[in-house]
Coordinates of C-alpha atoms in Angstrom, one line a residue:
Chain A
M15 CA -12.8 -77.1 31.1
F16 CA -12.7 -78.2 26.9
S17 CA -15.2 -79.3 25.5
F18 CA -13.3 -82.2 23.7
C19 CA -13.2 -83.1 27.7
T20 CA -17.2 -85.1 27.2
D21 CA -16.2 -87.5 24.9
P22 CA -14.7 -90.7 26.5
S23 CA -13.4 -91.0 23.6
V24 CA -10.3 -89.5 24.3
L25 CA -9.7 -90.6 28.0
S26 CA -6.9 -93.1 25.8
T27 CA -4.9 -90.2 23.6
P28 CA -2.4 -87.4 25.3
A29 CA -5.8 -85.0 25.9
W30 CA -6.6 -86.5 29.0
F31 CA -3.9 -84.4 30.6
A32 CA -5.0 -81.7 28.9
C33 CA -8.6 -82.3 30.9
Y34 CA -7.1 -83.2 34.1
F35 CA -4.6 -81.0 34.4
T36 CA -7.8 -78.2 34.3
T37 CA -10.3 -80.1 36.8
G38 CA -11.4 -77.9 39.2
K39 CA -9.5 -79.7 42.5
L40 CA -6.2 -78.8 40.3
M41 CA -7.7 -75.0 39.8
L42 CA -7.3 -75.4 44.1
F43 CA -4.3 -76.4 43.9
Y44 CA -3.2 -73.7 41.3
A45 CA -4.1 -71.0 44.0
S46 CA -2.3 -72.3 46.8
F47 CA 0.8 -71.7 45.3
G48 CA -1.1 -68.3 45.4
T49 CA -1.4 -69.4 49.6
V50 CA 2.5 -69.7 50.0
L51 CA 3.1 -67.0 48.3
L52 CA 0.4 -64.7 50.0
L53 CA 2.0 -65.6 53.7
L54 CA 5.6 -64.7 52.1
A55 CA 3.9 -61.2 51.1
I56 CA 2.6 -60.7 54.5
T57 CA 5.4 -62.6 57.3
A58 CA 8.6 -60.9 55.5
P59 CA 8.0 -57.2 56.2
V60 CA 5.7 -58.1 58.5
A61 CA 8.6 -60.5 60.6
L62 CA 11.3 -57.6 59.5
G63 CA 9.5 -55.0 61.7
F64 CA 9.3 -56.9 64.7
G65 CA 12.9 -57.8 64.5
F66 CA 13.5 -53.9 64.4
A67 CA 11.3 -54.0 67.6
G68 CA 13.3 -56.7 68.9
A69 CA 16.8 -55.1 67.7
A70 CA 15.9 -52.2 68.2
A71 CA 14.3 -53.3 72.5
A72 CA 18.0 -55.0 73.0
R73 CA 20.2 -51.5 71.7
A74 CA 17.5 -49.7 74.8
R75 CA 19.2 -48.2 77.4
F76 CA 16.0 -48.8 80.0
A77 CA 17.1 -52.1 81.1
P78 CA 13.9 -54.2 81.4
L79 CA 13.3 -53.4 77.9
S80 CA 17.2 -54.7 76.5
W81 CA 16.9 -57.8 78.8
L82 CA 13.1 -58.1 76.7
G83 CA 14.6 -57.2 73.6
K84 CA 17.8 -60.1 74.6
L85 CA 14.7 -63.0 75.6
Y86 CA 13.6 -62.6 72.6
I87 CA 16.8 -62.6 70.3
A88 CA 17.6 -65.3 72.7
M89 CA 14.4 -67.2 72.4
V90 CA 15.2 -69.1 69.4
R91 CA 18.4 -70.2 70.5
G92 CA 18.8 -74.1 70.5
V93 CA 15.4 -75.2 69.7
P94 CA 14.2 -76.1 66.2
D95 CA 12.4 -73.3 64.9
I96 CA 9.1 -76.0 63.8
V97 CA 7.9 -76.8 67.8
F98 CA 7.3 -72.9 68.1
F99 CA 5.4 -73.5 65.1
L100 CA 3.7 -75.7 66.8
F101 CA 3.9 -73.9 70.5
F102 CA 2.3 -70.7 68.9
V103 CA -0.6 -72.1 66.8
I104 CA -1.6 -72.8 69.8
A105 CA -0.7 -71.4 72.4
L106 CA -2.2 -67.6 70.4
D107 CA -5.3 -69.2 70.3
Q108 CA -6.3 -69.9 73.5
G109 CA -4.5 -66.9 74.1
F110 CA -7.1 -65.1 72.3
E111 CA -9.9 -66.7 73.0
Y112 CA -9.9 -66.3 76.7
L113 CA -8.5 -62.6 76.4
R114 CA -11.7 -62.4 74.7
H115 CA -13.6 -64.8 77.5
K116 CA -12.3 -62.2 80.0
V117 CA -13.9 -59.1 78.1
K118 CA -17.4 -60.6 77.5
C119 CA -18.1 -62.9 79.7
P120 CA -17.6 -61.4 82.7
D121 CA -19.6 -63.3 85.4
W122 CA -19.0 -66.7 83.9
T123 CA -17.7 -68.6 86.9
D124 CA -16.7 -72.2 85.8
P125 CA -12.7 -72.4 85.0
I126 CA -11.2 -72.3 81.6
R127 CA -8.8 -75.4 81.8
Q128 CA -11.1 -78.1 82.6
G129 CA -9.1 -81.1 82.8
S130 CA -8.0 -81.9 79.0
D131 CA -10.8 -79.0 77.9
F132 CA -10.3 -75.8 76.9
I133 CA -14.0 -73.7 77.7
V134 CA -14.0 -70.4 76.9
C135 CA -18.0 -68.8 76.2
D136 CA -19.8 -69.3 73.2
A137 CA -19.2 -65.3 72.6
A138 CA -16.0 -65.1 72.7
K139 CA -14.9 -68.4 70.8
L140 CA -12.7 -67.3 67.7
P141 CA -14.3 -67.3 65.6
L142 CA -17.3 -67.5 66.0
S143 CA -18.6 -70.9 65.4
T144 CA -22.4 -68.6 63.0
A145 CA -19.0 -67.1 61.0
P146 CA -19.3 -68.8 57.7
Q147 CA -16.8 -71.0 56.6
V148 CA -13.9 -68.1 55.0
W149 CA -13.8 -67.2 58.2
H150 CA -12.5 -70.1 59.6
E151 CA -9.6 -70.1 57.0
V152 CA -8.6 -66.6 56.5
Y153 CA -8.3 -67.0 61.3
G154 CA -6.3 -70.2 60.7
F155 CA -4.0 -68.2 57.8
S156 CA -4.0 -65.1 60.0
L157 CA -3.0 -66.9 62.8
A158 CA -0.4 -69.0 60.4
V159 CA 1.5 -66.0 59.7
L160 CA 1.7 -64.4 63.4
T161 CA 2.9 -67.2 63.9
F162 CA 6.2 -67.8 61.3
S163 CA 6.1 -63.5 61.9
I164 CA 7.0 -64.3 66.1
V165 CA 9.8 -67.0 65.1
F166 CA 11.0 -65.3 62.0
G167 CA 11.4 -61.5 63.4
A168 CA 13.6 -63.2 66.1
F169 CA 15.7 -64.1 63.6
A170 CA 15.7 -60.9 61.6
A171 CA 16.1 -58.6 65.0
N172 CA 19.4 -61.5 65.4
V173 CA 20.4 -60.2 62.1
L174 CA 19.8 -56.6 62.6
Y175 CA 21.2 -56.9 66.3
G176 CA 24.4 -57.9 64.8
A177 CA 24.3 -55.5 61.9
M178 CA 24.1 -52.1 64.1
R179 CA 27.0 -53.3 66.1
A180 CA 28.9 -53.3 62.6
V181 CA 28.6 -50.2 62.4
P182 CA 31.6 -48.3 63.5
H183 CA 32.3 -46.5 66.4
A184 CA 33.7 -43.7 65.1
Q185 CA 30.3 -42.7 62.9
L186 CA 28.3 -42.8 66.4
E187 CA 30.4 -40.6 68.4
T188 CA 30.8 -37.8 65.4
A189 CA 27.4 -37.7 65.4
E190 CA 28.0 -37.2 69.0
A191 CA 30.4 -35.1 68.1
Y192 CA 27.5 -32.8 66.2
G193 CA 25.5 -32.3 69.3
M194 CA 22.6 -35.3 68.0
T195 CA 20.3 -36.6 70.7
H196 CA 20.8 -40.6 71.2
R197 CA 17.6 -40.5 68.9
Q198 CA 19.3 -38.6 66.0
T199 CA 22.0 -40.8 66.2
F200 CA 20.3 -43.8 65.9
W201 CA 17.2 -42.8 63.2
R202 CA 19.9 -40.6 61.5
I203 CA 23.4 -42.1 61.4
L204 CA 23.3 -45.9 62.4
I205 CA 19.6 -46.9 60.7
P206 CA 20.7 -45.9 57.1
Q207 CA 24.6 -47.8 57.4
M208 CA 23.1 -50.9 58.9
W209 CA 22.0 -51.7 55.7
V210 CA 25.1 -53.3 54.4
Y211 CA 26.1 -55.1 56.8
A212 CA 22.3 -56.3 57.8
L213 CA 21.9 -57.5 53.6
P214 CA 23.9 -60.9 53.8
G215 CA 22.2 -62.1 57.0
L216 CA 19.1 -61.1 55.8
S217 CA 18.7 -62.3 52.7
N218 CA 20.4 -65.8 54.1
L219 CA 16.9 -65.7 56.6
W220 CA 14.5 -64.7 53.0
M221 CA 16.1 -68.4 51.7
V222 CA 15.3 -69.6 54.9
L223 CA 12.3 -68.6 55.2
I224 CA 10.9 -70.3 51.7
K225 CA 12.1 -73.0 52.5
A226 CA 10.4 -72.8 55.6
T227 CA 6.7 -72.1 54.1
P228 CA 5.9 -76.0 53.6
L229 CA 5.5 -76.1 57.1
L230 CA 2.4 -73.9 56.4
F231 CA 0.7 -77.5 56.2
L232 CA 1.3 -78.3 60.0
L233 CA -0.7 -75.2 60.7
G234 CA -3.7 -76.9 59.3
V235 CA -3.3 -74.4 56.1
E236 CA -4.0 -75.6 52.8
D237 CA -1.7 -75.1 51.0
I238 CA 1.0 -77.2 48.4
V239 CA 1.6 -79.7 50.7
Y240 CA -1.8 -80.3 51.5
W241 CA -3.5 -80.8 47.8
A242 CA -0.1 -82.0 46.7
R243 CA -0.7 -84.8 49.3
E244 CA -5.1 -84.9 48.3
L245 CA -4.7 -84.8 44.9
G246 CA -1.7 -87.2 44.2
G247 CA -3.3 -89.9 46.0
A248 CA -4.2 -93.0 44.0
K249 CA -7.9 -92.0 42.4
T250 CA -10.4 -95.4 41.4
A251 CA -12.8 -94.6 38.7
R252 CA -15.3 -95.2 41.3
F253 CA -14.8 -91.5 43.2
S254 CA -13.3 -89.9 40.0
D255 CA -13.8 -89.1 36.5
Y256 CA -9.9 -89.4 35.7
P257 CA -8.4 -92.2 37.7
H258 CA -4.5 -92.7 38.5
A259 CA -2.2 -94.8 40.3
D260 CA -0.4 -93.0 43.4
W261 CA 0.9 -89.4 41.7
R262 CA 2.2 -88.5 45.2
V263 CA 6.1 -89.2 44.2
W264 CA 5.2 -86.6 40.5
Y265 CA 3.8 -84.1 42.6
F266 CA 6.3 -84.0 44.9
L267 CA 9.0 -83.6 42.4
G268 CA 6.9 -80.8 41.2
L269 CA 6.8 -78.5 43.9
L270 CA 10.5 -79.7 44.4
V271 CA 10.9 -78.2 41.1
F272 CA 9.4 -75.1 42.1
Y273 CA 10.8 -74.5 45.9
L274 CA 14.5 -74.6 43.4
L275 CA 13.2 -72.7 40.8
F276 CA 12.2 -69.9 43.9
T277 CA 15.2 -70.5 45.5
R278 CA 17.6 -69.9 42.3
I279 CA 15.3 -66.8 41.0
S280 CA 15.3 -65.4 44.7
E281 CA 19.2 -65.9 44.8
I282 CA 20.3 -64.2 42.1
A283 CA 17.7 -61.2 42.8
L284 CA 20.0 -60.6 46.1
A285 CA 23.0 -61.6 44.7
K286 CA 22.0 -58.1 41.8
L287 CA 20.7 -56.1 45.2
M288 CA 24.1 -57.0 46.8
A289 CA 25.9 -55.6 44.0
R290 CA 23.9 -52.3 44.0
L291 CA 24.1 -51.9 47.7
T292 CA 27.6 -52.0 47.7
H293 CA 28.5 -49.6 44.9
G294 CA 30.6 -46.8 46.7
Q295 CA 30.5 -48.6 49.8
A296 CA 33.9 -48.8 51.8
T297 CA 33.9 -52.3 52.5
V298 CA 36.1 -55.5 50.6
G299 CA 33.1 -55.7 48.2
G300 CA 33.0 -52.2 47.5
E301 CA 37.0 -52.0 47.2
A302 CA 37.1 -55.0 44.4
Q303 CA 34.2 -53.6 42.3
R304 CA 36.0 -50.2 42.0
K305 CA 38.6 -52.2 40.7
A306 CA 37.2 -54.6 38.1
A307 CA 35.4 -51.2 36.6
Chain B
M14 CA 3.2 -95.3 90.7
S15 CA 6.1 -94.1 90.9
C16 CA 8.5 -91.7 88.2
W17 CA 10.7 -94.4 88.5
D18 CA 7.8 -97.4 86.9
V19 CA 7.2 -94.4 84.6
V20 CA 11.2 -94.9 83.5
A21 CA 10.3 -98.7 83.5
D22 CA 7.4 -98.5 81.1
Y23 CA 8.5 -95.8 78.8
G24 CA 12.1 -95.1 79.1
L25 CA 12.5 -97.5 75.9
R26 CA 8.7 -96.8 74.2
S27 CA 10.1 -94.8 70.5
L28 CA 11.9 -98.3 70.7
G29 CA 9.2 -100.4 71.5
I30 CA 10.2 -101.9 74.3
G31 CA 8.2 -101.4 76.9
E32 CA 4.2 -100.9 77.8
R33 CA 2.4 -101.1 73.9
L34 CA 0.0 -98.2 75.2
L35 CA 0.7 -94.6 75.3
P36 CA -1.3 -93.3 78.4
R37 CA -4.9 -91.8 77.5
D38 CA -5.7 -90.0 80.7
D39 CA -4.1 -88.7 83.5
F40 CA -1.1 -86.9 82.2
T41 CA 1.2 -86.4 85.1
L42 CA 4.4 -84.3 84.4
C43 CA 6.9 -86.8 84.9
K44 CA 5.2 -89.1 82.7
Q45 CA 5.9 -86.6 79.5
A46 CA 8.8 -85.7 80.3
V47 CA 9.8 -89.4 80.1
L48 CA 7.9 -90.5 76.8
I49 CA 9.9 -87.4 75.1
G50 CA 13.1 -87.9 76.6
S51 CA 12.6 -91.4 74.9
G52 CA 11.2 -90.3 71.7
M53 CA 15.1 -88.2 72.0
I54 CA 16.5 -91.2 71.3
W55 CA 15.9 -91.3 68.0
N56 CA 16.8 -87.4 67.2
V57 CA 19.6 -89.0 68.3
Y58 CA 20.1 -91.4 66.6
F59 CA 19.4 -89.3 63.2
G60 CA 21.5 -86.3 64.4
V61 CA 24.3 -88.7 65.1
V62 CA 25.1 -90.7 62.1
A63 CA 23.5 -88.9 59.6
L64 CA 26.0 -86.5 60.8
V65 CA 28.7 -88.9 60.8
S66 CA 28.5 -89.9 57.6
G67 CA 27.1 -87.1 55.8
F68 CA 30.6 -85.5 56.6
F69 CA 32.3 -87.9 54.5
L70 CA 29.9 -86.9 51.8
A71 CA 30.8 -83.5 52.6
T72 CA 34.9 -83.6 52.4
A73 CA 34.3 -85.2 49.5
L74 CA 31.9 -82.4 47.5
A75 CA 33.9 -80.6 48.5
V76 CA 36.9 -81.5 47.4
G77 CA 34.6 -82.4 44.2
K78 CA 32.9 -78.3 44.0
A79 CA 36.7 -77.9 43.5
S80 CA 38.2 -79.4 41.4
R81 CA 39.5 -78.2 37.8
H82 CA 37.8 -81.1 36.3
W83 CA 34.6 -80.4 34.7
L84 CA 32.4 -83.8 35.6
P85 CA 33.3 -83.6 39.5
R86 CA 32.9 -79.9 39.7
K87 CA 29.2 -80.1 37.9
L88 CA 28.3 -83.4 40.3
S89 CA 28.7 -81.7 43.2
E90 CA 27.3 -78.0 42.0
W91 CA 24.3 -79.9 41.2
F92 CA 23.7 -82.6 43.6
I93 CA 24.4 -79.3 46.6
F94 CA 21.9 -77.1 44.7
L95 CA 19.3 -79.6 44.5
F96 CA 19.5 -80.3 48.2
R97 CA 20.3 -76.8 49.4
G98 CA 17.8 -75.1 46.8
S99 CA 14.8 -76.8 47.9
P100 CA 12.8 -77.3 51.1
L101 CA 13.1 -80.1 54.0
F102 CA 10.7 -81.1 54.5
I103 CA 9.5 -81.5 50.6
Q104 CA 12.7 -83.9 50.3
F105 CA 11.5 -86.3 53.1
F106 CA 7.4 -85.9 51.2
F107 CA 9.3 -86.7 47.9
A108 CA 12.4 -89.3 48.9
Y109 CA 9.2 -91.0 51.3
F110 CA 7.2 -91.9 48.4
L111 CA 9.7 -92.1 45.8
F112 CA 10.5 -94.7 48.5
L113 CA 7.2 -96.1 47.8
S114 CA 7.2 -96.8 44.2
L115 CA 10.4 -98.1 44.0
K116 CA 9.4 -100.6 46.8
S117 CA 6.8 -102.3 44.4
V118 CA 9.2 -102.5 41.8
A119 CA 12.4 -104.3 44.1
P120 CA 11.5 -105.6 47.7
V121 CA 14.8 -104.2 48.7
F122 CA 13.8 -100.9 48.7
A123 CA 11.8 -101.9 51.4
P124 CA 13.2 -100.8 54.4
F125 CA 13.7 -96.8 52.7
S126 CA 10.0 -96.7 53.1
S127 CA 10.5 -97.1 56.8
A128 CA 12.0 -93.7 58.8
W129 CA 14.9 -95.2 60.7
L130 CA 16.7 -95.6 56.8
G131 CA 14.7 -93.3 54.2
A132 CA 14.7 -90.6 56.8
L133 CA 17.9 -91.2 57.5
V134 CA 19.2 -91.2 53.5
V135 CA 17.5 -87.6 53.5
L136 CA 19.4 -86.6 56.4
F137 CA 22.5 -88.2 55.7
F138 CA 22.4 -86.1 51.5
N139 CA 20.8 -82.8 52.9
T140 CA 23.2 -82.6 55.9
A141 CA 26.3 -83.6 53.4
A142 CA 25.1 -80.6 50.5
Y143 CA 25.2 -77.8 53.6
S144 CA 28.4 -79.2 54.9
G145 CA 29.5 -79.3 51.4
E146 CA 29.2 -75.6 50.3
I147 CA 31.1 -74.8 53.9
F148 CA 33.8 -77.2 52.8
Y149 CA 33.7 -75.8 49.9
G150 CA 33.8 -72.5 51.2
A151 CA 36.8 -74.0 53.9
L152 CA 38.4 -74.8 51.6
L153 CA 39.3 -72.0 49.4
S154 CA 40.2 -69.5 51.8
V155 CA 42.4 -72.3 52.7
P156 CA 45.7 -69.7 52.9
K157 CA 48.3 -69.8 49.8
G158 CA 51.5 -69.8 51.7
D159 CA 51.0 -73.1 53.4
V160 CA 50.3 -74.9 49.7
E161 CA 53.1 -73.9 49.1
A162 CA 55.2 -74.5 52.0
A163 CA 53.8 -78.2 51.4
D164 CA 55.2 -77.9 47.5
A165 CA 57.8 -76.9 49.2
Y166 CA 58.8 -79.7 51.3
G167 CA 57.5 -82.3 48.0
F168 CA 54.1 -83.3 49.1
S169 CA 51.4 -82.9 46.7
G170 CA 48.9 -85.7 46.0
W171 CA 47.1 -86.9 48.3
P172 CA 49.8 -87.0 51.0
R173 CA 49.3 -83.1 50.3
F174 CA 46.0 -83.3 51.1
R175 CA 45.3 -85.6 54.0
R176 CA 48.3 -83.5 56.0
I177 CA 48.1 -79.9 54.9
V178 CA 45.0 -78.8 53.1
W179 CA 42.3 -81.0 54.4
P180 CA 43.3 -80.5 58.4
T181 CA 43.0 -76.5 57.7
M182 CA 40.1 -76.6 55.7
L183 CA 38.6 -78.2 58.9
R184 CA 39.8 -76.1 61.1
L185 CA 38.8 -72.9 59.2
A186 CA 35.6 -74.5 58.6
W187 CA 34.6 -76.2 62.2
P188 CA 32.8 -72.5 63.5
A189 CA 29.9 -72.9 60.4
Y190 CA 30.4 -77.1 61.0
T191 CA 29.3 -76.3 64.5
N192 CA 26.0 -74.2 63.3
E193 CA 25.0 -76.8 61.2
A194 CA 25.3 -79.2 63.4
I195 CA 23.1 -77.7 65.9
F196 CA 20.3 -76.9 63.2
L197 CA 20.7 -80.8 61.0
F198 CA 19.8 -82.2 65.5
H199 CA 16.9 -79.2 64.8
A200 CA 15.8 -80.9 61.6
T201 CA 15.9 -84.0 62.8
T202 CA 12.1 -83.4 64.3
L203 CA 10.3 -82.5 60.9
V204 CA 11.3 -86.9 59.9
F205 CA 7.5 -88.1 61.9
F206 CA 5.5 -84.7 60.8
S207 CA 6.7 -86.2 56.6
G208 CA 5.8 -89.0 55.4
F209 CA 7.3 -91.1 57.2
P210 CA 5.0 -93.0 59.5
A211 CA 5.8 -93.3 63.4
F212 CA 5.4 -97.5 63.1
Q213 CA 3.4 -98.5 66.5
Q214 CA 3.1 -95.4 67.4
R215 CA 7.6 -95.1 67.9
G216 CA 8.2 -91.5 67.4
D217 CA 11.0 -89.2 68.0
A218 CA 11.0 -86.2 70.4
L219 CA 8.6 -83.9 69.0
Y220 CA 6.3 -86.1 67.6
Y221 CA 5.1 -87.0 71.5
A222 CA 5.4 -83.5 72.3
N223 CA 2.7 -83.0 69.7
Y224 CA 1.2 -86.1 71.5
F225 CA 0.1 -84.9 74.6
A226 CA -0.9 -81.1 72.9
D227 CA -3.3 -82.8 71.0
K228 CA -4.1 -85.0 73.8
T229 CA -4.4 -82.1 76.7
F230 CA -5.0 -78.9 74.8
N231 CA -2.2 -77.3 76.6
P232 CA 0.5 -76.9 75.0
F233 CA 2.4 -74.8 77.8
V234 CA 3.8 -77.7 79.0
A235 CA 4.9 -80.8 76.6
Y236 CA 6.8 -77.8 74.4
P237 CA 8.6 -76.6 77.0
I238 CA 10.5 -80.1 78.2
L239 CA 11.2 -80.8 74.8
A240 CA 12.7 -77.3 74.7
G241 CA 14.4 -78.4 78.2
Y242 CA 15.9 -81.4 76.3
F243 CA 17.1 -79.6 73.2
I244 CA 18.8 -77.2 74.8
V245 CA 21.0 -79.9 76.1
L246 CA 21.3 -81.2 73.5
T247 CA 22.2 -78.3 71.8
L248 CA 25.1 -77.1 74.7
L249 CA 25.6 -80.5 74.5
I250 CA 26.9 -79.8 70.5
I251 CA 29.2 -76.9 71.6
W252 CA 30.4 -79.0 74.2
L253 CA 31.7 -81.8 72.2
F254 CA 32.5 -79.1 68.8
G255 CA 34.6 -77.2 71.2
A256 CA 36.7 -79.8 72.1
I257 CA 37.4 -81.1 68.3
N258 CA 38.0 -76.8 67.4
R259 CA 41.0 -77.6 70.3
R260 CA 42.1 -80.0 69.1
L261 CA 42.3 -78.5 65.5
N262 CA 43.5 -74.9 66.8
R263 CA 46.7 -76.9 69.2
H264 CA 49.4 -76.4 66.9
L265 CA 48.9 -72.0 66.4
P266 CA 49.2 -69.3 68.3
Q267 CA 46.7 -68.4 71.4
A268 CA 45.9 -65.5 70.2
R269 CA 45.2 -66.5 66.6
R270 CA 42.9 -70.1 67.5
S271 CA 39.3 -69.3 66.6
K272 CA 37.2 -70.0 68.9
V273 CA 33.5 -71.8 68.9
R274 CA 31.1 -69.3 68.9
Y275 CA 27.0 -71.1 69.3
R276 CA 25.7 -68.0 66.6
P277 CA 21.9 -68.9 65.7
N278 CA 22.6 -67.2 62.6
L279 CA 20.5 -69.9 60.9
L280 CA 22.4 -69.3 58.3
R281 CA 22.1 -72.5 56.4

C-alpha cells in the first residue's frame, strides 16, 4: 500500500504495522464488516415485515390463518435459534432446488432423495454450476438473510402481537362506535398506537439481532469471524510477507470491542428514540417526562 | 440390531463410553435419537453448572451495582456491560484463543482450553451478567415499606439483606430469571460450534444433529429430534422454576402471587 513497504529494513519498525494493516487480505477483513452491516440493514426491515404479517395473521378472524400466525409465533419457543439457522439454510436450499426441479425437468423419473444424496437435474441447481463465483456468494448470503428474517420475524411477531393486545380496548370500541370497519380500526387506530408498546420489545430484539450476526459464520458466509480466524492464525515467512505468531486472540478482541461499541451506540440511540416516542403519551414514562419539564 | 443395543453402544458416547466410531451409514431413526440424546448430557451439564454457580455471582453483581461505593458499582457495571454487550459466540472464540495463549505461558491453563472447563467459565460469566442485571432491576423495585419495616424491627446489614431484601428480590426477579435459564440452556448449543473442539467427537446434541444432517443431507430428521429434546428440557425448566416460584410466593395471599408464565420474548 505505502511505498516504504517495499523496503525490507522497515520490517523491524512500527511501520511494519502500517504495511500489515493495509494488505489486500486485511482489506477483505474490513469489507466483511460491511457484510455484517448489510445483513442487519436488510434483515431488520424484512424481519419486521415478517413479524407484522405474523402478528396480523394471528389476530385474523379467519381461524386457519390465525392458527398459522400463532404457529409461526410459537415456532421459536423452546428451541434454540441456532437450530433454526442450521435447519433453514439446508431446508430452504433444498426446497428451492426441489421446486425448480419440478418445473424445469418434468420428465425426470429418478427419485430426488437417493440414500444420503439429494439429486436434482443440472438445470435446477441453484445457482447454476456454470454461474460465476460471485453468484454463489450472493446466493449463500441471500439464504442467510432469509433464514435470519424468518427466525427474527417470529420473535418480532411475538413482540408485535403483544403490543397489539396492549393497546387499550376502549380505543377499538370507540372506533367501532364511530362506524369504522374492522379493517379501518386495524389500520387507523390499532397500528399507530401500537408502536410505543412495541418499542421496548423491538429494541431488545435489535440488540439480540446484533449479537446474533456472528452466527453468519455458521451459515457459510465469509464474515468477520471467518476472516478473524483465517488472518489471525500463525503465518510463516514461507507463505506470507508478514509472518506472525498466533494472533487470533487479538483479532477476536477487536471483534469484541466492535460489538461492544455497536451495542452501546444502539442503546443510546434507542433510549433517545424511546424518549421521543413517549413524549406526550398517557403512560408512566410520558408522565415522568411532563413532571421533569 | 435392536434399539436397545444402540442405546448400549451410543447412549454415553458423548462422554467417551461405548462405541468409538460414529455411525457412517445406515442412519436409523433410533441411532439419531440416541446419539443426539447422548449429546444432551453436555447441554444439561453446561446449563446446570453455569446456572447454579452463576446465581451466586449474579447476586453479588446486583448488590455491587446497587452499591453506594463507587468501586464495586463500577466493577459490576463494567462486568455486566462487557458480557451483555457482546455476542456469546465471540466470547467463546475470544476465551478459547485467550486460554490457548495462556496455556503456552502457564500450564495451569491447560484444562481451560478444553470445552468442559473453558466454555463453562464463559457461560458462567455470561449468565451471571444477564442474571445480575435482572436481579439488579428487582433489587431496585423491592418495596420501600419492606425495608422500613425491617429497620423498625432492628434488622440491619447482613441479616436485613439475608432475611428481608434478598427473598423479595428473588421473588420479584423469578419470572425473568426463568426466561434467562431457558435461554442459557439454548446458548449451550453454541459451545462446540465456536472455537472449542469436540475432543474425540464427544459433542453436544447440536453437534451430533449437525453431524447427521451433514451425512444424510437431510435436515428434516435430525433437527426435529433435537427440537423435541429441547422442548422437553424447556418444559422441565418451567416446571422446576415454577415449583421454586410457588415456594418463594408461599407467604403471599393467592391473588398477589406472581405466576411464572413462559413468555419467549427473547429478553436478554
